[in-house]
């Protein structure tokens, strides 16, 4: 079964600085999707960024970018110019069987003003 | 398009009682998913529907849990004889059939079993 591991339970960063959240996964599939979701306190899950495994180019969405290392099964999220509104739980996820999402344990990100 | 909605947002119940949650997906989405998120953990898949057909159930979905989507629109998740271990956030998501990589989540129903 596919697993997703986030080894950083908590991270903090100064406002306007850059932070990288780590994620590794295990799969035997060759084509798949990976995601980073953001869950602010008491608010719903929001998709931050998506990566298709067959695309070698790393996905980018404004201040958010990923470093996708397929051979190493690594999928990190870089947040540039951190803002107070970025404070949230961040979950790495894998789409299993093109159907259901498998999530990591999450990383709580704190932004220090 | 009002997004995925869930009702109620919060539910407090006593152990042994039955509870039912409702999820209304985005109107044109024919796939609907249920996930459970316990405190400090990532969501875990419970089950999903394509139209009215329930296509997969997780081992997490014990016999006390039942989900339905009778007309292929809204879905209900019922938990019978609740236990304290059922306390969690129950999340609903929806997508188009061929776009499971675009799942939109609702705000969740937080269940507390006392």
mmCIF file of C-alpha atoms in Angstrom:
data_model
loop_
_atom_site.group_PDB
_atom_site.id
_atom_site.type_symbol
_atom_site.label_atom_id
_atom_site.label_comp_id
_atom_site.label_asym_id
_atom_site.label_seq_id
_atom_site.Cartn_x
_atom_site.Cartn_y
_atom_site.Cartn_z
ATOM 1 C CA UNK A 1 0.000 0.000 0.000
ATOM 2 C CA UNK A 2 1.110 3.508 -0.703
ATOM 3 C CA UNK A 3 2.333 5.535 2.268
ATOM 4 C CA UNK A 4 3.118 9.202 2.707
ATOM 5 C CA UNK A 5 5.530 10.416 5.388
ATOM 6 C CA UNK A 6 6.008 13.940 6.671
ATOM 7 C CA UNK A 7 8.909 13.937 9.099
ATOM 8 C CA UNK A 8 8.456 17.491 10.381
ATOM 9 C CA UNK A 9 5.543 17.750 12.833
ATOM 10 C CA UNK A 10 6.143 21.489 13.240
ATOM 11 C CA UNK A 11 8.005 24.201 11.385
ATOM 12 C CA UNK A 12 8.304 27.923 11.927
ATOM 13 C CA UNK A 13 9.560 30.742 9.751
ATOM 14 C CA UNK A 14 9.923 34.482 9.956
ATOM 15 C CA UNK A 15 7.505 36.512 7.893
ATOM 16 C CA UNK A 16 8.909 37.201 4.390
ATOM 17 C CA UNK A 17 11.410 34.340 4.672
ATOM 18 C CA UNK A 18 11.398 31.036 2.770
ATOM 19 C CA UNK A 19 10.510 27.668 4.276
ATOM 20 C CA UNK A 20 10.602 24.130 2.891
ATOM 21 C CA UNK A 21 8.318 21.338 4.048
ATOM 22 C CA UNK A 22 9.415 17.767 3.413
ATOM 23 C CA UNK A 23 7.468 14.745 2.221
ATOM 24 C CA UNK A 24 8.431 11.263 1.107
ATOM 25 C CA UNK A 25 6.176 8.588 -0.287
ATOM 26 C CA UNK A 26 6.238 4.969 -1.264
ATOM 27 C CA UNK A 27 4.600 3.560 -4.372
ATOM 28 C CA UNK A 28 5.082 0.961 -7.064
ATOM 29 C CA UNK A 29 3.025 2.893 -9.589
ATOM 30 C CA UNK A 30 4.753 4.743 -12.401
ATOM 31 C CA UNK A 31 2.138 7.404 -13.021
ATOM 32 C CA UNK A 32 0.426 9.208 -10.184
ATOM 33 C CA UNK A 33 -0.426 12.565 -8.673
ATOM 34 C CA UNK A 34 1.005 14.253 -5.598
ATOM 35 C CA UNK A 35 -0.489 17.176 -3.733
ATOM 36 C CA UNK A 36 0.066 19.673 -0.983
ATOM 37 C CA UNK A 37 -3.052 20.700 0.905
ATOM 38 C CA UNK A 38 -3.392 23.522 3.418
ATOM 39 C CA UNK A 39 -5.767 23.330 6.382
ATOM 40 C CA UNK A 40 -6.021 26.606 8.334
ATOM 41 C CA UNK A 41 -7.305 26.381 11.924
ATOM 42 C CA UNK A 42 -11.007 25.479 11.949
ATOM 43 C CA UNK A 43 -11.220 25.917 8.198
ATOM 44 C CA UNK A 44 -11.497 23.554 5.320
ATOM 45 C CA UNK A 45 -8.829 21.764 3.325
ATOM 46 C CA UNK A 46 -7.564 23.751 0.363
ATOM 47 C CA UNK A 47 -5.415 22.472 -2.490
ATOM 48 C CA UNK A 48 -2.144 24.387 -2.673
ATOM 49 C CA UNK A 49 -0.359 22.655 -5.519
ATOM 50 C CA UNK A 50 -0.485 19.480 -7.605
ATOM 51 C CA UNK A 51 2.246 17.537 -9.403
ATOM 52 C CA UNK A 52 1.780 14.875 -12.057
ATOM 53 C CA UNK A 53 4.505 12.266 -11.843
ATOM 54 C CA UNK A 54 5.067 11.998 -15.580
ATOM 55 C CA UNK A 55 5.871 15.714 -15.759
ATOM 56 C CA UNK A 56 9.513 16.367 -15.014
ATOM 57 C CA UNK A 57 8.986 20.071 -14.523
ATOM 58 C CA UNK A 58 8.293 21.062 -10.939
ATOM 59 C CA UNK A 59 4.893 22.644 -10.364
ATOM 60 C CA UNK A 60 4.686 26.289 -9.291
ATOM 61 C CA UNK A 61 1.771 28.370 -8.029
ATOM 62 C CA UNK A 62 2.783 31.941 -7.230
ATOM 63 C CA UNK A 63 4.835 31.786 -3.994
ATOM 64 C CA UNK A 64 4.480 28.004 -3.738
ATOM 65 C CA UNK A 65 6.708 25.572 -5.593
ATOM 66 C CA UNK A 66 7.657 21.934 -5.270
ATOM 67 C CA UNK A 67 10.862 19.963 -5.627
ATOM 68 C CA UNK A 68 9.763 16.633 -7.076
ATOM 69 C CA UNK A 69 12.437 13.934 -7.042
ATOM 70 C CA UNK A 70 10.756 10.884 -8.560
ATOM 71 C CA UNK A 71 13.630 8.448 -8.115
ATOM 72 C CA UNK A 72 14.046 9.422 -4.482
ATOM 73 C CA UNK A 73 10.258 9.513 -3.984
ATOM 74 C CA UNK A 74 10.541 12.933 -2.448
ATOM 75 C CA UNK A 75 8.097 15.825 -2.824
ATOM 76 C CA UNK A 76 8.928 18.972 -0.858
ATOM 77 C CA UNK A 77 7.016 22.250 -0.772
ATOM 78 C CA UNK A 78 8.793 25.592 -0.782
ATOM 79 C CA UNK A 79 6.944 28.678 0.375
ATOM 80 C CA UNK A 80 8.657 31.927 -0.582
ATOM 81 C CA UNK A 81 8.011 35.323 1.010
ATOM 82 C CA UNK A 82 6.038 33.718 3.846
ATOM 83 C CA UNK A 83 2.934 35.595 4.937
ATOM 84 C CA UNK A 84 0.934 35.452 8.161
ATOM 85 C CA UNK A 85 -1.937 33.903 6.223
ATOM 86 C CA UNK A 86 0.248 30.919 5.350
ATOM 87 C CA UNK A 87 0.014 29.672 8.936
ATOM 88 C CA UNK A 88 -1.783 26.319 8.815
ATOM 89 C CA UNK A 89 -1.412 22.560 8.828
ATOM 90 C CA UNK A 90 0.078 21.366 5.556
ATOM 91 C CA UNK A 91 -0.611 17.883 4.311
ATOM 92 C CA UNK A 92 1.215 16.020 1.600
ATOM 93 C CA UNK A 93 -1.024 13.578 -0.259
ATOM 94 C CA UNK A 94 -0.891 10.908 -2.945
ATOM 95 C CA UNK A 95 -3.728 9.889 -5.240
ATOM 96 C CA UNK A 96 -3.974 6.104 -4.961
ATOM 97 C CA UNK A 97 -5.490 4.125 -7.807
ATOM 98 C CA UNK A 98 -6.671 7.378 -9.399
ATOM 99 C CA UNK A 99 -9.409 7.376 -6.779
ATOM 100 C CA UNK A 100 -8.630 8.092 -3.140
ATOM 101 C CA UNK A 101 -6.194 10.387 -1.427
ATOM 102 C CA UNK A 102 -3.600 9.056 1.009
ATOM 103 C CA UNK A 103 -2.382 11.780 3.360
ATOM 104 C CA UNK A 104 0.712 12.249 5.466
ATOM 105 C CA UNK A 105 0.565 13.154 9.135
ATOM 106 C CA UNK A 106 0.863 16.875 8.483
ATOM 107 C CA UNK A 107 3.247 19.692 9.327
ATOM 108 C CA UNK A 108 2.084 22.620 11.443
ATOM 109 C CA UNK A 109 3.568 25.813 10.018
ATOM 110 C CA UNK A 110 3.882 28.893 12.202
ATOM 111 C CA UNK A 111 4.735 32.294 10.762
ATOM 112 C CA UNK A 112 6.553 34.625 13.137
ATOM 113 C CA UNK A 113 5.904 38.340 12.550
ATOM 114 C CA UNK B 1 -21.526 26.941 -7.426
ATOM 115 C CA UNK B 2 -21.524 27.050 -3.646
ATOM 116 C CA UNK B 3 -18.905 24.391 -3.042
ATOM 117 C CA UNK B 4 -19.195 21.264 -0.923
ATOM 118 C CA UNK B 5 -21.391 21.713 2.128
ATOM 119 C CA UNK B 6 -21.740 19.528 5.209
ATOM 120 C CA UNK B 7 -24.308 19.458 7.948
ATOM 121 C CA UNK B 8 -24.096 19.679 10.886
ATOM 122 C CA UNK B 9 -20.753 21.390 11.427
ATOM 123 C CA UNK B 10 -20.538 20.138 15.000
ATOM 124 C CA UNK B 11 -22.217 17.242 16.754
ATOM 125 C CA UNK B 12 -21.931 16.217 20.378
ATOM 126 C CA UNK B 13 -23.480 12.901 21.287
ATOM 127 C CA UNK B 14 -23.414 10.392 24.082
ATOM 128 C CA UNK B 15 -21.811 7.023 23.691
ATOM 129 C CA UNK B 16 -24.242 4.510 22.260
ATOM 130 C CA UNK B 17 -26.335 7.007 20.324
ATOM 131 C CA UNK B 18 -26.723 7.014 16.554
ATOM 132 C CA UNK B 19 -25.665 10.014 14.473
ATOM 133 C CA UNK B 20 -26.111 10.941 10.823
ATOM 134 C CA UNK B 21 -24.156 13.451 8.794
ATOM 135 C CA UNK B 22 -25.031 14.936 5.425
ATOM 136 C CA UNK B 23 -22.827 16.042 2.550
ATOM 137 C CA UNK B 24 -23.932 18.020 -0.493
ATOM 138 C CA UNK B 25 -21.318 17.912 -3.264
ATOM 139 C CA UNK B 26 -20.696 20.415 -6.011
ATOM 140 C CA UNK B 27 -23.671 19.997 -8.303
ATOM 141 C CA UNK B 28 -21.961 18.610 -11.414
ATOM 142 C CA UNK B 29 -19.674 16.244 -9.493
ATOM 143 C CA UNK B 30 -20.616 12.596 -9.732
ATOM 144 C CA UNK B 31 -17.937 11.331 -7.329
ATOM 145 C CA UNK B 32 -18.273 11.813 -3.595
ATOM 146 C CA UNK B 33 -15.727 10.800 -0.958
ATOM 147 C CA UNK B 34 -15.774 10.482 2.817
ATOM 148 C CA UNK B 35 -12.629 10.846 4.930
ATOM 149 C CA UNK B 36 -12.072 10.812 8.678
ATOM 150 C CA UNK B 37 -9.524 12.992 10.425
ATOM 151 C CA UNK B 38 -8.608 12.408 14.055
ATOM 152 C CA UNK B 39 -6.897 15.093 16.096
ATOM 153 C CA UNK B 40 -3.364 15.785 14.926
ATOM 154 C CA UNK B 41 -3.512 13.348 12.026
ATOM 155 C CA UNK B 42 -4.051 13.519 8.308
ATOM 156 C CA UNK B 43 -7.402 12.499 6.842
ATOM 157 C CA UNK B 44 -8.002 8.805 6.157
ATOM 158 C CA UNK B 45 -10.170 7.491 3.365
ATOM 159 C CA UNK B 46 -13.454 5.850 4.378
ATOM 160 C CA UNK B 47 -15.498 5.314 1.216
ATOM 161 C CA UNK B 48 -16.470 6.806 -2.104
ATOM 162 C CA UNK B 49 -19.415 6.865 -4.486
ATOM 163 C CA UNK B 50 -19.732 7.266 -8.193
ATOM 164 C CA UNK B 51 -23.251 8.516 -8.712
ATOM 165 C CA UNK B 52 -25.333 6.311 -6.398
ATOM 166 C CA UNK B 53 -22.952 3.329 -6.440
ATOM 167 C CA UNK B 54 -20.627 2.833 -3.479
ATOM 168 C CA UNK B 55 -17.456 1.628 -5.182
ATOM 169 C CA UNK B 56 -15.015 1.187 -2.319
ATOM 170 C CA UNK B 57 -15.082 0.932 1.459
ATOM 171 C CA UNK B 58 -12.068 1.147 3.755
ATOM 172 C CA UNK B 59 -11.436 -1.386 6.497
ATOM 173 C CA UNK B 60 -11.879 1.603 8.803
ATOM 174 C CA UNK B 61 -15.580 1.532 7.975
ATOM 175 C CA UNK B 62 -16.806 -0.964 10.550
ATOM 176 C CA UNK B 63 -20.264 -2.520 10.547
ATOM 177 C CA UNK B 64 -21.501 0.378 12.659
ATOM 178 C CA UNK B 65 -20.871 2.773 9.783
ATOM 179 C CA UNK B 66 -23.084 3.047 6.732
ATOM 180 C CA UNK B 67 -23.002 5.525 3.892
ATOM 181 C CA UNK B 68 -25.590 6.137 1.214
ATOM 182 C CA UNK B 69 -26.055 8.313 -1.820
ATOM 183 C CA UNK B 70 -29.541 7.299 -2.919
ATOM 184 C CA UNK B 71 -30.096 9.643 -5.848
ATOM 185 C CA UNK B 72 -26.529 10.311 -6.783
ATOM 186 C CA UNK B 73 -26.620 13.782 -5.268
ATOM 187 C CA UNK B 74 -26.217 14.282 -1.509
ATOM 188 C CA UNK B 75 -24.784 11.571 0.726
ATOM 189 C CA UNK B 76 -25.344 10.556 4.326
ATOM 190 C CA UNK B 77 -22.951 8.873 6.717
ATOM 191 C CA UNK B 78 -24.531 7.162 9.708
ATOM 192 C CA UNK B 79 -22.707 5.858 12.743
ATOM 193 C CA UNK B 80 -24.656 3.507 14.973
ATOM 194 C CA UNK B 81 -23.899 2.904 18.662
ATOM 195 C CA UNK B 82 -21.223 5.570 18.735
ATOM 196 C CA UNK B 83 -18.029 4.979 20.687
ATOM 197 C CA UNK B 84 -15.540 7.497 22.044
ATOM 198 C CA UNK B 85 -13.082 6.391 19.382
ATOM 199 C CA UNK B 86 -15.468 7.714 16.746
ATOM 200 C CA UNK B 87 -14.702 11.278 17.841
ATOM 201 C CA UNK B 88 -13.139 12.914 14.800
ATOM 202 C CA UNK B 89 -13.675 15.330 11.955
ATOM 203 C CA UNK B 90 -15.605 13.728 9.115
ATOM 204 C CA UNK B 91 -14.704 15.288 5.789
ATOM 205 C CA UNK B 92 -16.586 15.053 2.532
ATOM 206 C CA UNK B 93 -15.086 15.779 -0.873
ATOM 207 C CA UNK B 94 -16.366 15.643 -4.424
ATOM 208 C CA UNK B 95 -14.950 15.506 -7.926
ATOM 209 C CA UNK B 96 -15.909 14.779 -11.485
ATOM 210 C CA UNK B 97 -15.563 11.116 -12.399
ATOM 211 C CA UNK B 98 -12.472 11.485 -14.549
ATOM 212 C CA UNK B 99 -10.897 14.178 -12.389
ATOM 213 C CA UNK B 100 -10.287 12.471 -9.044
ATOM 214 C CA UNK B 101 -7.133 14.563 -8.902
ATOM 215 C CA UNK B 102 -9.371 17.601 -8.316
ATOM 216 C CA UNK B 103 -11.181 16.775 -5.099
ATOM 217 C CA UNK B 104 -12.865 19.708 -3.385
ATOM 218 C CA UNK B 105 -13.391 19.405 0.343
ATOM 219 C CA UNK B 106 -16.237 20.560 2.519
ATOM 220 C CA UNK B 107 -15.783 22.178 5.932
ATOM 221 C CA UNK B 108 -16.264 18.902 7.771
ATOM 222 C CA UNK B 109 -18.463 17.703 10.626
ATOM 223 C CA UNK B 110 -16.726 17.543 13.982
ATOM 224 C CA UNK B 111 -18.109 14.694 16.088
ATOM 225 C CA UNK B 112 -17.529 14.518 19.822
ATOM 226 C CA UNK B 113 -18.675 11.387 21.629
ATOM 227 C CA UNK B 114 -18.926 11.803 25.396
#
